[in-house]
Each structure stands twice: as structure tokens, then as C-alpha cells.
Amino acid sequence: MTHHSPSGSTPAEAEAFLAAHPEIEAFDIVLHDSNGIGRGKIIRRHELLSLYNSGRHLPISILGLDICGEDVHETGLIWDQGDGDLRAWPIPGSLIPLHATKPARGELLLSMYDLDGNPMTSDPRHALRRQVDALAAEGLHPAGAFELEFFLLSNDRGPDGKVQPARDVLDGRGSHKTEVYSVDHLHGMLPLFSDIYAAAEKAGIKAETMISEYAPGQYELTLHYRTDIMQAADDLMRLKRIVRLQARQHGVTACFMAKPVEDYAGSGMHFHVSLMDGAGRNVFIEETEGSWNPTLLHALGGLRATMGESMLVFAPHANSWRRFAAQSYAPVSPTWGVNNRSVALRIPAGDIKARRIEHRPAGVDANPYLVATTVLAGIRHGLRHRLDPGPETTGNGYADAQDAPPIPVDWRSAIAAAQGSAFLKEALGEDMHRTFTAIKAAEYARVARTVSEVDYDLYLHTV
């Protein structure tokens, strides 16, 4: 039976793809949950057209899982719903071939809908679409891109049991130095990076600059600016899967923890965002360089005012909070400044035609759909209430935070702030807010009751 796809996908897309790629035998079909984890199935080639014609039944509980894939009953998505099936539909334009898979496979992104075709509102992608549509109703259209920071680690732990940077895939040489911005250091990973770029090209992703970052084994990959913010979030989700797969094929581990190494900087997921009007003009541009546009200032004001109650979105895991420390290139308060990497909200230097806000709090472990959702909602909040962001921070933002609105100091406080936030409930939507905060509370309880090696080291023979 053929159904009308509420996502706008059509069987013609699948037919054309199958005709162009006779070598592909199977497809990863991927739906992203509130943690940004891809969940779904691998289907065979002959099943693809049926998916486009009728969607694919998946259990509602797939969106109510914690980081370990365990049910979180407090989401209301498990037995309250009888763990029934909903229907997932293809995201138009997301059908791609995967690079260097044997046998050849493709990939398709999905989004969840109720059986009557309405968006399933605990799907993070629908939360972002809701904010994009709200801005469109106000005559504004967000554009942006994410930066991807990650570690390449050895598959084996070091003698101390801790993770260690991967050796070069080219010649097996290793380095435990901070090779920040070293071009020569990048050369040892060129075979892997070449495969990452090739896979990104097949996926229609414009991956750009590769940088050796501020810790041994840490790298950054930048993405081309998108006028479609939904596509920008899709790019980041896809690129993480690409990096992980290609690293695995080269015998190393790609790590997207926010803070995998205690003595070095963690990995961020900076989000660059601007707003366009109906004619495609950037509304953040000032008439005279340095004389800030009120629209830009109000956007900054909204982001500052809502950052504290939104921090759980930007730092969603226990490990996320290890990233925040003074002079670690991770912001510790909602400050703003120009060409200043010690602030949370940075206006990059450069051509005013590219005027944008670089939102820096999110770790690479955050869900880009929810990050973009919350940032856009914060901007809307600032524009609606014409909020003043306060004075610009100059110099050391870690020392100039005394007048900034408070943000939570740890994961537990962030969960409580998010649970009680009327802003975040409106930003994510009531169902997504309930799902996300319930999952985070369940994960906190799991971590809190776990007795770690640190406990034994500190207390076993001393107290």
C-alpha cells in the first residue's frame, strides 16, 4: 500500500538512485535520538522502494532511550504508549552512497511521524524545524555551519590504562606533543583524511579545513556555511559517522567525548549562525564596521539571557562538564566579544558581509539538532524582547565574568535548570523537553550510583 510521505520524499528519488548505483546492496537507515545517536536498521536493496512508498514502522520507544540504549520510562514513550510503532519516513535529499564499504552500502536519514502523518514531537529534527519555521514566519531565515573537533586515539590503552593518541596511519610514528596548527603533523594522517574528504564528497558535504588542534591527537574539521540550517545539522551528524567509520577502517578510534584527556583541552562543536531576510541579506551586518547592528546585539542578548537554563543541551553528559575550566578554550560564563576565543559568544573578525555569531559552549558530544534549536530560540527571544547583551568583553573573558548571568556549575544543576525552564520547554516543544530532560535525569542517576576507580583510589584504604 502506498502512503503520502509527510516528509516530502518521493519514490522517484529512490528509483533514480538505484538506477545510478547498481553496485549498492544495502542501506543504513538512520533516525537520530535525543542524544544524537543514530538508531535504525540495515535494509537490503530491494526494500528501499517500499520504504519510500510506505515509510517504515519503528517502535516509539526508539526515541526514549538513554545513552546505553536502555528504556527511560519517564519519557512517556515506552509502556505509556504500549511501545507501539510509529512510521519513519525518508528525509528528502538524504539518500547517499557510503565511501569504501564492502559490499557497497548507502545511507538514508529518517524522521519520525505519527501514523496520521503529523510530526512525532520527540524527534529532535522536528524540534529544529519548528524553530526554523517560526523564524520564517517572522521573515527571517537562519544560515550557519558547525565545526567538528575530535580526537584520533589508539585502539589500545596506554600503560596507565588511559587513552593515548593514535599513531600516524601513514608510517606508525606517534607524538604526545601538542602539535597545534602543525601542518607537518597532519601529513601522517593524510590517508585517513583523504578518505574522510572522499566520503564527505559522496555525501554532498563540503568539508573544508583540517587543523591539528590544541591537544595530542586532537583535530578540527570545518564545514561550508549552509543557507539551510537543517542541512547544516545533517552535515554534522553525517560527518561524525563518516569520521568514525573511516578511522575504524584505518585502525584507529575516532573519539567524540567532550573531554577524553584530563590534562588537555576538550572538543567543542562551535556553531556559526547568521540571519537572512527574505531577499537573502544578512541582517546582522552593521552599516559602519564596529558600530554594531541592533539586531545582532539583541540576538546576543537573547543568547546570554537563556544560556544558563539551556546548558544541558550544550553539555548533555557527565563528561561534558569536565571540559569547562578556565583558560581551556571552553567558555565558563555567558560573555560576548569580538575576535576573542575566551568568550561564549564570539563575533569573528573578517568581512562584515559574513557577520555572524560563533556560539561556543556546546561540546562535540551534544546533539546538533537540539543545539541549533536552542540557539535559534535564544535569538528569537532576544529579538522579541529587544534584549541588551551588556558590555563587550575585551581581553581575558575568564577574568571578566563577574557581571554575566549565572550558568550551572555541574551536570546535576544543569538538569534541574533545564527541567524548570519555561524557555527551554517552549524552545524544544513540550514533548521533546520532557523526553530530553527525563533521559538526562535517568543518565545522571546511573552515573551517581556507579562506584568508580577514583572512589577506590581516594577512599578504599584511607577513610
Short mmCIF file of C-alpha atoms in Angstrom, two decimals:
data_model
loop_
_atom_site.label_atom_id
_atom_site.label_comp_id
_atom_site.label_asym_id
_atom_site.label_seq_id
_atom_site.Cartn_x
_atom_site.Cartn_y
_atom_site.Cartn_z
CA MET A 1 0.00 0.00 0.00
CA THR A 2 1.33 3.44 -0.93
CA HIS A 3 1.02 6.33 1.55
CA HIS A 4 1.67 10.02 1.03
CA SER A 5 5.02 10.90 2.62
CA PRO A 6 4.63 13.75 5.15
CA SER A 7 8.37 14.47 4.84
CA GLY A 8 8.04 15.35 1.16
CA SER A 9 10.09 12.37 -0.03
CA THR A 10 9.08 10.67 -3.28
CA PRO A 11 9.73 7.19 -4.74
CA ALA A 12 11.28 8.87 -7.80
CA GLU A 13 14.32 9.75 -5.66
CA ALA A 14 14.84 6.10 -4.72
CA GLU A 15 14.28 4.89 -8.29
CA ALA A 16 16.84 7.32 -9.69
CA PHE A 17 19.36 6.42 -7.01
CA LEU A 18 19.00 2.68 -7.56
CA ALA A 19 19.44 3.15 -11.29
CA ALA A 20 22.57 5.23 -10.78
CA HIS A 21 24.11 2.86 -8.20
CA PRO A 22 23.61 -0.77 -9.27
CA GLU A 23 26.57 -1.75 -7.06
CA ILE A 24 24.87 -0.88 -3.77
CA GLU A 25 23.48 -3.92 -1.96
CA ALA A 26 22.17 -2.48 1.32
CA PHE A 27 21.34 0.75 3.13
CA ASP A 28 21.85 2.07 6.65
CA ILE A 29 18.56 3.78 7.57
CA VAL A 30 19.24 6.18 10.41
CA LEU A 31 16.99 8.06 12.85
CA HIS A 32 18.68 10.29 15.46
CA ASP A 33 17.50 10.25 19.07
CA SER A 34 17.80 12.99 21.69
CA ASN A 35 21.45 12.08 22.35
CA GLY A 36 22.21 12.34 18.64
CA ILE A 37 22.78 8.60 18.40
CA GLY A 38 21.85 7.08 15.05
CA ARG A 39 19.32 4.31 15.54
CA GLY A 40 17.67 2.25 12.84
CA LYS A 41 18.37 -0.76 10.65
CA ILE A 42 20.33 -2.04 7.69
CA ILE A 43 17.93 -2.95 4.89
CA ARG A 44 18.57 -4.75 1.63
CA ARG A 45 18.45 -3.07 -1.75
CA HIS A 46 15.04 -4.47 -2.70
CA GLU A 47 13.48 -2.94 0.44
CA LEU A 48 14.35 0.67 -0.36
CA LEU A 49 11.47 1.46 -2.71
CA SER A 50 8.95 0.10 -0.23
CA LEU A 51 10.36 2.46 2.41
CA TYR A 52 9.78 5.42 0.09
CA ASN A 53 6.28 4.22 -0.80
CA SER A 54 5.01 3.42 2.67
CA GLY A 55 7.52 4.55 5.27
CA ARG A 56 8.94 2.14 7.82
CA HIS A 57 7.37 1.15 11.11
CA LEU A 58 9.71 1.70 14.07
CA PRO A 59 8.87 1.46 17.80
CA ILE A 60 8.08 4.75 19.50
CA SER A 61 10.47 3.74 22.29
CA ILE A 62 13.44 4.27 19.96
CA LEU A 63 13.23 7.97 20.85
CA GLY A 64 13.03 7.26 24.60
CA LEU A 65 16.39 5.53 25.06
CA ASP A 66 19.31 6.64 27.21
CA ILE A 67 22.95 6.74 26.14
CA CYS A 68 23.22 2.97 26.73
CA GLY A 69 20.13 2.16 24.68
CA GLU A 70 18.02 1.40 27.78
CA ASP A 71 14.37 2.42 28.05
CA VAL A 72 13.63 5.54 30.10
CA HIS A 73 10.04 5.08 31.23
CA GLU A 74 9.76 8.67 32.48
CA THR A 75 9.78 9.89 28.87
CA GLY A 76 6.27 8.54 28.47
CA LEU A 77 7.36 6.84 25.25
CA ILE A 78 7.56 3.26 26.47
CA TRP A 79 4.67 1.45 28.15
CA ASP A 80 2.52 4.58 28.44
CA GLN A 81 2.23 4.23 24.66
CA GLY A 82 2.21 0.40 24.69
CA ASP A 83 5.58 0.63 22.91
CA GLY A 84 3.64 0.84 19.67
CA ASP A 85 5.01 1.54 16.23
CA LEU A 86 5.10 4.90 14.50
CA ARG A 87 6.16 5.46 10.91
CA ALA A 88 9.56 6.79 9.89
CA TRP A 89 9.90 8.50 6.51
CA PRO A 90 12.95 9.39 4.40
CA ILE A 91 14.36 12.90 4.63
CA PRO A 92 14.33 14.22 1.05
CA GLY A 93 17.78 14.52 -0.48
CA SER A 94 19.46 12.42 2.23
CA LEU A 95 19.99 9.22 0.22
CA ILE A 96 23.73 8.83 -0.42
CA PRO A 97 26.36 6.19 -1.24
CA LEU A 98 28.84 5.37 1.51
CA HIS A 99 32.53 5.55 0.72
CA ALA A 100 34.73 2.43 0.76
CA THR A 101 32.17 -0.07 2.06
CA LYS A 102 32.40 -3.73 1.06
CA PRO A 103 29.91 -4.81 -0.08
CA ALA A 104 28.76 -1.36 -1.19
CA ARG A 105 26.16 0.31 1.04
CA GLY A 106 24.20 3.52 1.03
CA GLU A 107 22.75 5.64 3.82
CA LEU A 108 19.37 7.28 4.32
CA LEU A 109 18.30 9.64 7.10
CA LEU A 110 14.82 9.26 8.57
CA SER A 111 12.44 11.34 10.63
CA MET A 112 9.58 10.02 12.77
CA TYR A 113 5.88 10.74 12.24
CA ASP A 114 2.67 9.66 13.92
CA LEU A 115 0.60 7.17 11.96
CA ASP A 116 -1.66 10.02 10.85
CA GLY A 117 1.34 11.83 9.32
CA ASN A 118 1.85 14.51 11.98
CA PRO A 119 5.45 15.10 13.14
CA MET A 120 6.41 13.00 16.17
CA THR A 121 7.40 15.79 18.53
CA SER A 122 10.07 13.87 20.47
CA ASP A 123 12.12 13.67 17.27
CA PRO A 124 14.96 16.26 17.58
CA ARG A 125 14.85 17.10 13.90
CA HIS A 126 11.23 18.21 14.18
CA ALA A 127 12.18 20.48 17.11
CA LEU A 128 14.67 22.28 14.88
CA ARG A 129 12.19 22.51 12.01
CA ARG A 130 9.73 24.16 14.38
CA GLN A 131 12.18 26.97 15.21
CA VAL A 132 13.18 27.41 11.57
CA ASP A 133 9.52 27.75 10.62
CA ALA A 134 8.88 30.22 13.46
CA LEU A 135 11.69 32.43 12.20
CA ALA A 136 10.40 32.14 8.64
CA ALA A 137 7.01 33.41 9.83
CA GLU A 138 8.90 36.47 11.09
CA GLY A 139 10.61 36.95 7.72
CA LEU A 140 13.98 35.58 8.85
CA HIS A 141 15.99 32.62 7.67
CA PRO A 142 18.96 31.21 9.62
CA ALA A 143 22.19 30.18 7.93
CA GLY A 144 25.18 28.56 9.54
CA ALA A 145 27.68 25.78 9.99
CA PHE A 146 29.17 23.67 12.76
CA GLU A 147 32.83 22.99 13.48
CA LEU A 148 33.78 19.40 14.33
CA GLU A 149 36.54 18.81 16.87
CA PHE A 150 37.57 15.24 17.67
CA PHE A 151 40.39 13.02 18.87
CA LEU A 152 42.05 10.20 16.99
CA LEU A 153 43.07 7.64 19.59
CA SER A 154 44.90 4.35 19.64
CA ASN A 155 42.66 1.29 19.87
CA ASP A 156 44.78 0.21 22.87
CA ARG A 157 45.07 1.98 26.20
CA GLY A 158 48.43 3.19 27.48
CA PRO A 159 50.38 1.52 30.33
CA ASP A 160 48.46 3.69 32.81
CA GLY A 161 45.14 2.42 31.46
CA LYS A 162 44.27 5.78 29.91
CA VAL A 163 43.58 6.61 26.28
CA GLN A 164 46.51 7.66 24.14
CA PRO A 165 46.77 9.47 20.80
CA ALA A 166 46.78 7.31 17.70
CA ARG A 167 49.98 6.71 15.81
CA ASP A 168 50.18 8.06 12.28
CA VAL A 169 48.34 5.77 9.89
CA LEU A 170 50.97 6.54 7.21
CA ASP A 171 54.11 5.28 8.96
CA GLY A 172 53.19 4.34 12.51
CA ARG A 173 55.02 7.24 14.15
CA GLY A 174 53.48 8.71 17.27
CA SER A 175 53.57 12.02 19.11
CA HIS A 176 52.47 13.01 22.57
CA LYS A 177 53.15 16.69 21.98
CA THR A 178 50.60 19.44 21.44
CA GLU A 179 51.10 19.88 17.70
CA VAL A 180 48.69 22.81 17.47
CA TYR A 181 48.38 24.13 13.90
CA SER A 182 51.30 21.97 12.76
CA VAL A 183 50.91 21.25 9.05
CA ASP A 184 53.62 18.60 9.02
CA HIS A 185 51.86 16.74 11.83
CA LEU A 186 48.76 16.43 9.64
CA HIS A 187 50.72 14.57 6.96
CA GLY A 188 50.92 11.35 8.97
CA MET A 189 47.13 11.08 8.92
CA LEU A 190 46.68 12.05 5.26
CA PRO A 191 45.43 8.60 4.09
CA LEU A 192 42.66 8.78 6.68
CA PHE A 193 41.88 12.43 5.99
CA SER A 194 41.73 11.72 2.25
CA ASP A 195 39.10 9.05 2.86
CA ILE A 196 37.14 11.40 5.12
CA TYR A 197 37.09 14.05 2.39
CA ALA A 198 36.13 11.48 -0.26
CA ALA A 199 33.29 10.15 1.92
CA ALA A 200 32.09 13.69 2.64
CA GLU A 201 32.05 14.50 -1.07
CA LYS A 202 29.95 11.41 -1.79
CA ALA A 203 27.55 12.56 0.93
CA GLY A 204 27.26 16.04 -0.59
CA ILE A 205 29.05 17.61 2.39
CA LYS A 206 31.51 20.42 1.76
CA ALA A 207 34.16 19.55 4.33
CA GLU A 208 36.85 22.19 4.33
CA THR A 209 39.87 22.98 6.52
CA MET A 210 41.61 20.34 8.65
CA ILE A 211 43.54 21.61 11.66
CA SER A 212 45.79 19.97 14.23
CA GLU A 213 44.18 21.22 17.43
CA TYR A 214 45.21 22.05 20.98
CA ALA A 215 45.89 18.57 22.36
CA PRO A 216 47.85 15.47 21.25
CA GLY A 217 45.69 13.56 18.80
CA GLN A 218 43.07 16.32 18.51
CA TYR A 219 41.85 17.70 15.17
CA GLU A 220 39.26 20.10 13.84
CA LEU A 221 37.36 19.88 10.57
CA THR A 222 35.36 22.85 9.36
CA LEU A 223 32.22 22.74 7.23
CA HIS A 224 30.97 25.02 4.49
CA TYR A 225 28.33 27.56 5.51
CA ARG A 226 24.79 26.49 4.66
CA THR A 227 21.81 28.71 3.91
CA ASP A 228 19.66 25.79 5.10
CA ILE A 229 20.24 25.29 8.82
CA MET A 230 18.58 21.86 8.71
CA GLN A 231 21.23 20.81 6.21
CA ALA A 232 23.97 22.22 8.44
CA ALA A 233 22.85 19.97 11.30
CA ASP A 234 22.53 16.99 8.95
CA ASP A 235 26.09 17.68 7.76
CA LEU A 236 27.46 17.49 11.29
CA MET A 237 25.57 14.30 12.12
CA ARG A 238 26.76 12.66 8.92
CA LEU A 239 30.33 13.84 9.28
CA LYS A 240 30.64 12.27 12.73
CA ARG A 241 29.58 8.91 11.27
CA ILE A 242 31.99 9.37 8.38
CA VAL A 243 34.95 10.17 10.64
CA ARG A 244 34.15 7.24 12.93
CA LEU A 245 33.81 4.76 10.06
CA GLN A 246 36.92 5.88 8.19
CA ALA A 247 39.01 5.96 11.37
CA ARG A 248 37.93 2.41 12.14
CA GLN A 249 38.93 1.28 8.66
CA HIS A 250 42.39 2.80 9.22
CA GLY A 251 42.85 1.04 12.56
CA VAL A 252 42.30 3.96 14.95
CA THR A 253 39.44 5.22 17.11
CA ALA A 254 37.62 8.50 16.48
CA CYS A 255 36.53 9.93 19.83
CA PHE A 256 33.73 12.46 20.23
CA MET A 257 33.80 12.73 24.01
CA ALA A 258 33.87 16.34 25.15
CA LYS A 259 36.88 15.72 27.42
CA PRO A 260 38.71 12.43 26.85
CA VAL A 261 42.11 13.59 28.15
CA GLU A 262 42.27 15.23 31.55
CA ASP A 263 45.34 17.45 31.04
CA TYR A 264 44.35 18.99 27.71
CA ALA A 265 41.54 20.98 26.14
CA GLY A 266 38.32 19.19 25.26
CA SER A 267 36.43 19.10 21.97
CA GLY A 268 33.83 21.70 21.11
CA MET A 269 31.16 21.93 18.45
CA HIS A 270 31.11 25.65 17.73
CA PHE A 271 28.03 26.80 15.86
CA HIS A 272 28.32 29.77 13.49
CA VAL A 273 24.95 31.37 12.79
CA SER A 274 23.55 34.40 10.98
CA LEU A 275 20.08 35.52 9.89
CA MET A 276 18.96 36.42 6.39
CA ASP A 277 15.90 38.42 5.37
CA GLY A 278 13.57 37.43 2.57
CA ALA A 279 15.91 38.96 -0.02
CA GLY A 280 18.88 36.96 1.25
CA ARG A 281 20.56 39.90 3.04
CA ASN A 282 22.40 39.26 6.29
CA VAL A 283 20.51 41.23 8.95
CA PHE A 284 23.50 41.12 11.34
CA ILE A 285 25.62 43.39 9.11
CA GLU A 286 26.35 46.85 10.55
CA GLU A 287 26.31 49.99 8.41
CA THR A 288 29.73 51.03 9.68
CA GLU A 289 32.21 48.36 10.72
CA GLY A 290 32.39 48.10 14.51
CA SER A 291 29.16 50.05 15.07
CA TRP A 292 27.07 47.04 15.96
CA ASN A 293 23.73 46.37 14.37
CA PRO A 294 20.88 46.41 16.96
CA THR A 295 19.58 43.10 15.54
CA LEU A 296 22.93 41.45 16.25
CA LEU A 297 23.04 42.94 19.76
CA HIS A 298 19.51 41.77 20.57
CA ALA A 299 20.39 38.27 19.33
CA LEU A 300 23.41 38.25 21.63
CA GLY A 301 21.22 39.49 24.47
CA GLY A 302 18.81 36.62 24.00
CA LEU A 303 21.58 34.04 23.89
CA ARG A 304 23.15 35.43 27.05
CA ALA A 305 19.85 35.56 28.92
CA THR A 306 18.90 31.97 28.10
CA MET A 307 22.30 30.26 28.24
CA GLY A 308 22.10 29.18 31.86
CA GLU A 309 18.83 27.28 31.55
CA SER A 310 19.96 25.84 28.21
CA MET A 311 23.35 24.46 29.27
CA LEU A 312 22.05 20.89 29.48
CA VAL A 313 21.56 20.97 25.70
CA PHE A 314 25.13 22.20 25.17
CA ALA A 315 26.70 19.93 27.82
CA PRO A 316 24.38 16.91 27.99
CA HIS A 317 26.61 14.25 29.60
CA ALA A 318 28.63 13.73 32.78
CA ASN A 319 31.88 14.01 30.82
CA SER A 320 30.69 17.24 29.15
CA TRP A 321 31.25 19.19 32.34
CA ARG A 322 34.92 18.26 32.57
CA ARG A 323 35.51 20.46 29.51
CA PHE A 324 34.70 23.70 31.34
CA ALA A 325 37.76 25.13 33.05
CA ALA A 326 39.49 28.49 32.97
CA GLN A 327 41.95 29.02 30.10
CA SER A 328 40.86 25.79 28.39
CA TYR A 329 39.30 27.44 25.30
CA ALA A 330 35.87 26.39 26.60
CA PRO A 331 33.66 29.26 27.85
CA VAL A 332 32.77 29.30 31.53
CA SER A 333 30.22 32.15 31.51
CA PRO A 334 27.82 33.81 29.01
CA THR A 335 30.17 36.56 27.87
CA TRP A 336 30.39 38.04 24.38
CA GLY A 337 33.20 39.69 22.48
CA VAL A 338 34.84 40.36 19.14
CA ASN A 339 37.69 38.20 17.84
CA ASN A 340 38.06 36.71 21.34
CA ARG A 341 38.21 32.97 22.00
CA SER A 342 37.77 33.30 25.76
CA VAL A 343 34.08 34.27 25.45
CA ALA A 344 30.97 32.16 24.94
CA LEU A 345 29.55 34.27 22.11
CA ARG A 346 32.20 35.42 19.67
CA ILE A 347 31.86 37.77 16.72
CA PRO A 348 34.65 36.59 14.40
CA ALA A 349 36.87 39.13 12.70
CA GLY A 350 36.63 39.45 8.93
CA ASP A 351 34.47 40.82 6.15
CA ILE A 352 31.31 42.38 7.59
CA LYS A 353 29.32 40.71 4.80
CA ALA A 354 29.94 37.44 6.68
CA ARG A 355 28.89 38.88 10.05
CA ARG A 356 27.78 36.07 12.33
CA ILE A 357 27.74 34.82 15.91
CA GLU A 358 30.01 31.94 16.86
CA HIS A 359 28.23 30.10 19.66
CA ARG A 360 31.00 28.28 21.59
CA PRO A 361 29.52 26.49 24.65
CA ALA A 362 28.45 23.21 23.01
CA GLY A 363 30.71 20.18 23.22
CA VAL A 364 31.12 17.81 20.30
CA ASP A 365 29.07 15.28 22.30
CA ALA A 366 25.94 17.46 22.01
CA ASN A 367 23.10 16.86 19.57
CA PRO A 368 23.43 19.49 16.78
CA TYR A 369 19.68 19.45 16.09
CA LEU A 370 18.96 20.43 19.69
CA VAL A 371 21.88 22.87 19.85
CA ALA A 372 20.65 24.70 16.75
CA THR A 373 17.06 24.59 18.05
CA THR A 374 18.03 26.19 21.34
CA VAL A 375 20.32 28.80 19.78
CA LEU A 376 17.65 29.89 17.30
CA ALA A 377 15.08 30.08 20.10
CA GLY A 378 17.50 32.19 22.15
CA ILE A 379 17.99 34.55 19.23
CA ARG A 380 14.22 34.83 18.76
CA HIS A 381 13.85 35.56 22.47
CA GLY A 382 16.39 38.37 22.26
CA LEU A 383 14.82 39.89 19.16
CA ARG A 384 11.31 39.68 20.58
CA HIS A 385 12.25 41.39 23.85
CA ARG A 386 14.95 43.65 22.38
CA LEU A 387 17.45 42.47 24.99
CA ASP A 388 20.68 44.32 25.65
CA PRO A 389 23.70 41.97 25.82
CA GLY A 390 25.62 44.28 28.12
CA PRO A 391 29.17 45.49 27.55
CA GLU A 392 31.53 43.62 25.27
CA THR A 393 34.22 41.56 26.96
CA THR A 394 37.71 42.56 25.92
CA GLY A 395 40.84 40.73 26.94
CA ASN A 396 40.55 37.68 29.19
CA GLY A 397 36.93 36.53 29.27
CA TYR A 398 37.71 34.10 32.09
CA ALA A 399 38.53 37.05 34.33
CA ASP A 400 35.68 39.28 33.10
CA ALA A 401 32.69 37.17 34.03
CA GLN A 402 31.56 38.70 37.31
CA ASP A 403 28.63 40.60 35.78
CA ALA A 404 27.48 37.79 33.48
CA PRO A 405 24.24 35.91 34.14
CA PRO A 406 24.97 32.73 36.14
CA ILE A 407 25.18 29.33 34.49
CA PRO A 408 25.04 25.94 36.21
CA VAL A 409 28.31 24.70 37.64
CA ASP A 410 27.72 20.97 37.16
CA TRP A 411 25.56 18.40 35.38
CA ARG A 412 23.05 17.98 38.20
CA SER A 413 22.44 21.73 38.39
CA ALA A 414 22.06 21.89 34.62
CA ILE A 415 19.42 19.15 34.68
CA ALA A 416 17.46 20.98 37.37
CA ALA A 417 17.71 24.27 35.46
CA ALA A 418 16.52 22.64 32.24
CA GLN A 419 13.64 20.83 33.95
CA GLY A 420 12.32 24.11 35.39
CA SER A 421 12.89 26.26 32.31
CA ALA A 422 9.82 27.69 30.62
CA PHE A 423 12.09 28.98 27.85
CA LEU A 424 13.58 25.56 27.10
CA LYS A 425 10.15 23.91 27.17
CA GLU A 426 8.94 26.38 24.55
CA ALA A 427 12.16 26.11 22.53
CA LEU A 428 12.21 22.32 22.29
CA GLY A 429 8.46 21.79 22.47
CA GLU A 430 6.76 20.19 25.47
CA ASP A 431 7.24 16.58 24.32
CA MET A 432 10.90 16.97 23.31
CA HIS A 433 11.60 18.84 26.56
CA ARG A 434 10.03 16.06 28.65
CA THR A 435 11.84 13.35 26.69
CA PHE A 436 15.24 15.03 26.82
CA THR A 437 15.20 16.02 30.50
CA ALA A 438 13.84 12.61 31.58
CA ILE A 439 16.65 10.85 29.72
CA LYS A 440 19.27 13.15 31.26
CA ALA A 441 17.87 12.59 34.76
CA ALA A 442 17.99 8.81 34.23
CA GLU A 443 21.58 9.02 32.98
CA TYR A 444 22.56 11.15 35.97
CA ALA A 445 21.10 8.54 38.33
CA ARG A 446 23.10 5.82 36.55
CA VAL A 447 26.35 7.74 36.92
CA ALA A 448 25.64 8.83 40.51
CA ARG A 449 25.18 5.26 41.73
CA THR A 450 28.29 3.95 39.97
CA VAL A 451 31.33 3.37 42.17
CA SER A 452 34.34 4.41 40.12
CA GLU A 453 38.05 3.64 40.26
CA VAL A 454 38.55 7.17 41.58
CA ASP A 455 36.45 6.27 44.62
CA TYR A 456 38.62 3.24 45.37
CA ASP A 457 41.82 5.22 44.78
CA LEU A 458 40.80 8.01 47.14
CA TYR A 459 38.91 6.17 49.87
CA LEU A 460 39.45 2.39 49.91
CA HIS A 461 42.39 2.45 52.33
CA THR A 462 42.02 5.92 53.81
CA VAL A 463 38.61 6.53 55.35
#
